mmCIF file of C-alpha atoms in Angstrom:
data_model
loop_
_atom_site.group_PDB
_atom_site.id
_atom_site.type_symbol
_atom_site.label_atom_id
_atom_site.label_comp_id
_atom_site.label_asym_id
_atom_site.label_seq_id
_atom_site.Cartn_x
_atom_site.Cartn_y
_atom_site.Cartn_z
ATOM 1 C CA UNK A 1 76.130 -19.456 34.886
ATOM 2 C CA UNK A 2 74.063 -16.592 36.435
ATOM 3 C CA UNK A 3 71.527 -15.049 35.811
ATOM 4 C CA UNK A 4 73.452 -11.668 35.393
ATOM 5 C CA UNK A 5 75.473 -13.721 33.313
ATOM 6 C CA UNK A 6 72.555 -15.256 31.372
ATOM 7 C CA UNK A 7 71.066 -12.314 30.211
ATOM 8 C CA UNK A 8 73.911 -11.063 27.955
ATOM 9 C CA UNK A 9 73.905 -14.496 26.259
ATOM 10 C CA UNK A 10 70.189 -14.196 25.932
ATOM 11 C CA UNK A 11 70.135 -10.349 24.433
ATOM 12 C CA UNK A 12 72.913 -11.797 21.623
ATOM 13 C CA UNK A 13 70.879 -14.406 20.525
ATOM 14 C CA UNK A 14 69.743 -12.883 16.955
ATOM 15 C CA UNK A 15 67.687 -15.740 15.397
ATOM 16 C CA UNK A 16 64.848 -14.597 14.295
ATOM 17 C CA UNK A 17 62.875 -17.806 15.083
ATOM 18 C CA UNK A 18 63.866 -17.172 18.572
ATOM 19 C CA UNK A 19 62.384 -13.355 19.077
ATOM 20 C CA UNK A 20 59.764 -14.569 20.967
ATOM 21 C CA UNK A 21 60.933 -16.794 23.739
ATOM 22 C CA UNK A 22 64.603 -14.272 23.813
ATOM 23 C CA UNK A 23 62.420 -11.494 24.017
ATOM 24 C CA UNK A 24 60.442 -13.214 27.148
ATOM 25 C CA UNK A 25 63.033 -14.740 28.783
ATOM 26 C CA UNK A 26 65.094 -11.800 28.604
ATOM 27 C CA UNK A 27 62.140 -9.766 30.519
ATOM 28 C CA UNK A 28 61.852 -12.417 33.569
ATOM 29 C CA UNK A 29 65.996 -12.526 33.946
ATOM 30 C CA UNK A 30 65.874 -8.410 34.035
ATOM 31 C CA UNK A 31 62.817 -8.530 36.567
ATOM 32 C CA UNK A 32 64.899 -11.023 38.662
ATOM 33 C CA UNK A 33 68.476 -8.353 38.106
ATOM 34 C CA UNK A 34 66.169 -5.922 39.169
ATOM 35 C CA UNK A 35 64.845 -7.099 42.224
ATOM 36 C CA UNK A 36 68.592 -8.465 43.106
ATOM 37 C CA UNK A 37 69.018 -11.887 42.114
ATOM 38 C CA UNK A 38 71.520 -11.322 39.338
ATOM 39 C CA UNK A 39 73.875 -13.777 41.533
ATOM 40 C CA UNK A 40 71.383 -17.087 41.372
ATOM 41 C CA UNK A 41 73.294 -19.798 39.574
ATOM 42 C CA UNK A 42 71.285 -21.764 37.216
ATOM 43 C CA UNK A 43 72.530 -24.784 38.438
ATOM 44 C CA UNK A 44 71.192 -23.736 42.241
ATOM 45 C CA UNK A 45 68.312 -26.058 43.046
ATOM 46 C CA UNK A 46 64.801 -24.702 44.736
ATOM 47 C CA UNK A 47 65.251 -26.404 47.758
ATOM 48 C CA UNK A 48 68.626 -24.245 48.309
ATOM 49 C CA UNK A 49 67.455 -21.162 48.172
ATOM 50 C CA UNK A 50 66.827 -18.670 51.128
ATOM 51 C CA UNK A 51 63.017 -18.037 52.650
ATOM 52 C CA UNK A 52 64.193 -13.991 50.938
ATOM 53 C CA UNK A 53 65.391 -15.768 47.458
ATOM 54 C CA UNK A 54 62.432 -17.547 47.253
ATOM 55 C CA UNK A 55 59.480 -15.135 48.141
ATOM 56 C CA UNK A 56 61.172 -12.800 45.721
ATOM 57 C CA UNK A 57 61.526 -14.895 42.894
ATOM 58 C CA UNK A 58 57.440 -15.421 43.793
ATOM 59 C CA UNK A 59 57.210 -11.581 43.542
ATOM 60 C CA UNK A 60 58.827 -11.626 39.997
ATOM 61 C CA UNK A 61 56.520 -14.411 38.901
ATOM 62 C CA UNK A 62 53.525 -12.385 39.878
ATOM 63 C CA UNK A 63 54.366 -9.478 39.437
ATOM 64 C CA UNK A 64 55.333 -9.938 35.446
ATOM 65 C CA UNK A 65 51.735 -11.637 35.095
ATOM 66 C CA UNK A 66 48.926 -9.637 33.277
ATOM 67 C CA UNK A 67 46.674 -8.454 35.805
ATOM 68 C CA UNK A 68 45.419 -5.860 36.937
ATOM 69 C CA UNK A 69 43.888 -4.262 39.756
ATOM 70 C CA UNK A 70 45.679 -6.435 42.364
ATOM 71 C CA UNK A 71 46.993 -5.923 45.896
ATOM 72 C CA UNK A 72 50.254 -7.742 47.222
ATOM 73 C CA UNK A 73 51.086 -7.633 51.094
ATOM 74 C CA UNK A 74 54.352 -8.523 51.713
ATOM 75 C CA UNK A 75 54.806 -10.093 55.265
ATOM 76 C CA UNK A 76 58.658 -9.697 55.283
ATOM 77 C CA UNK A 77 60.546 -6.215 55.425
ATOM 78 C CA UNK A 78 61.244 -5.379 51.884
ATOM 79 C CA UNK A 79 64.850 -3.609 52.624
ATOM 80 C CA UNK A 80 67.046 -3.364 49.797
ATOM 81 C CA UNK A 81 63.908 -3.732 46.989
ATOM 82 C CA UNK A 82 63.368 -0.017 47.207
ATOM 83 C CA UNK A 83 67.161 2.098 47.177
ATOM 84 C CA UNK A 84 65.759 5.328 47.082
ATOM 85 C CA UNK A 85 62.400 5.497 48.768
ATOM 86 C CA UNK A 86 62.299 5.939 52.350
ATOM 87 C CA UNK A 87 58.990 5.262 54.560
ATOM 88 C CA UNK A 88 58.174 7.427 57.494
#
């Protein structure tokens, strides 16, 4: 299944038991839509993935974290993560 997949099954879970961990999960597998993963396959292992796939699922790890006041450099071109911004 993937992750675009995932997240409908995850939004339709209803137990209340669950909220919290649905409610989490379902955060992290939007972050990872968002920045253009939707098409990972859970059964995809780490050592398959691309030097792109990987730095960005990095980005969603870190970037979902609670703090604050922090700086990210990205050495890699970042094409694609930003549709309508240009830079100069």
């Amino acid at each position: 299944m993937e992750v675009g997949e995932l997240i409908h099954v995850v939004r339709n879970i209803r137990e209340s038991v669950a909220e919290t961990v649905t409610s989490a999960l379902t955060e992290r597998l939007q972050q990872l839509i968002d920045i253009g993963l939707d098409y990972l396959s859970l059964d995809r292992e780490t050592a398959s993935l691309s030097g792109g796939e990987s730095q960005r699922i990095k980005m969603v790890r870190h970037l979902g974290s609670d703090l604050t006041d922090m700086l990210y450099i990205f050495d890699e071109p970042s094409a694609g993560l930003h549709p309508g911004t240009s830079f100069g």
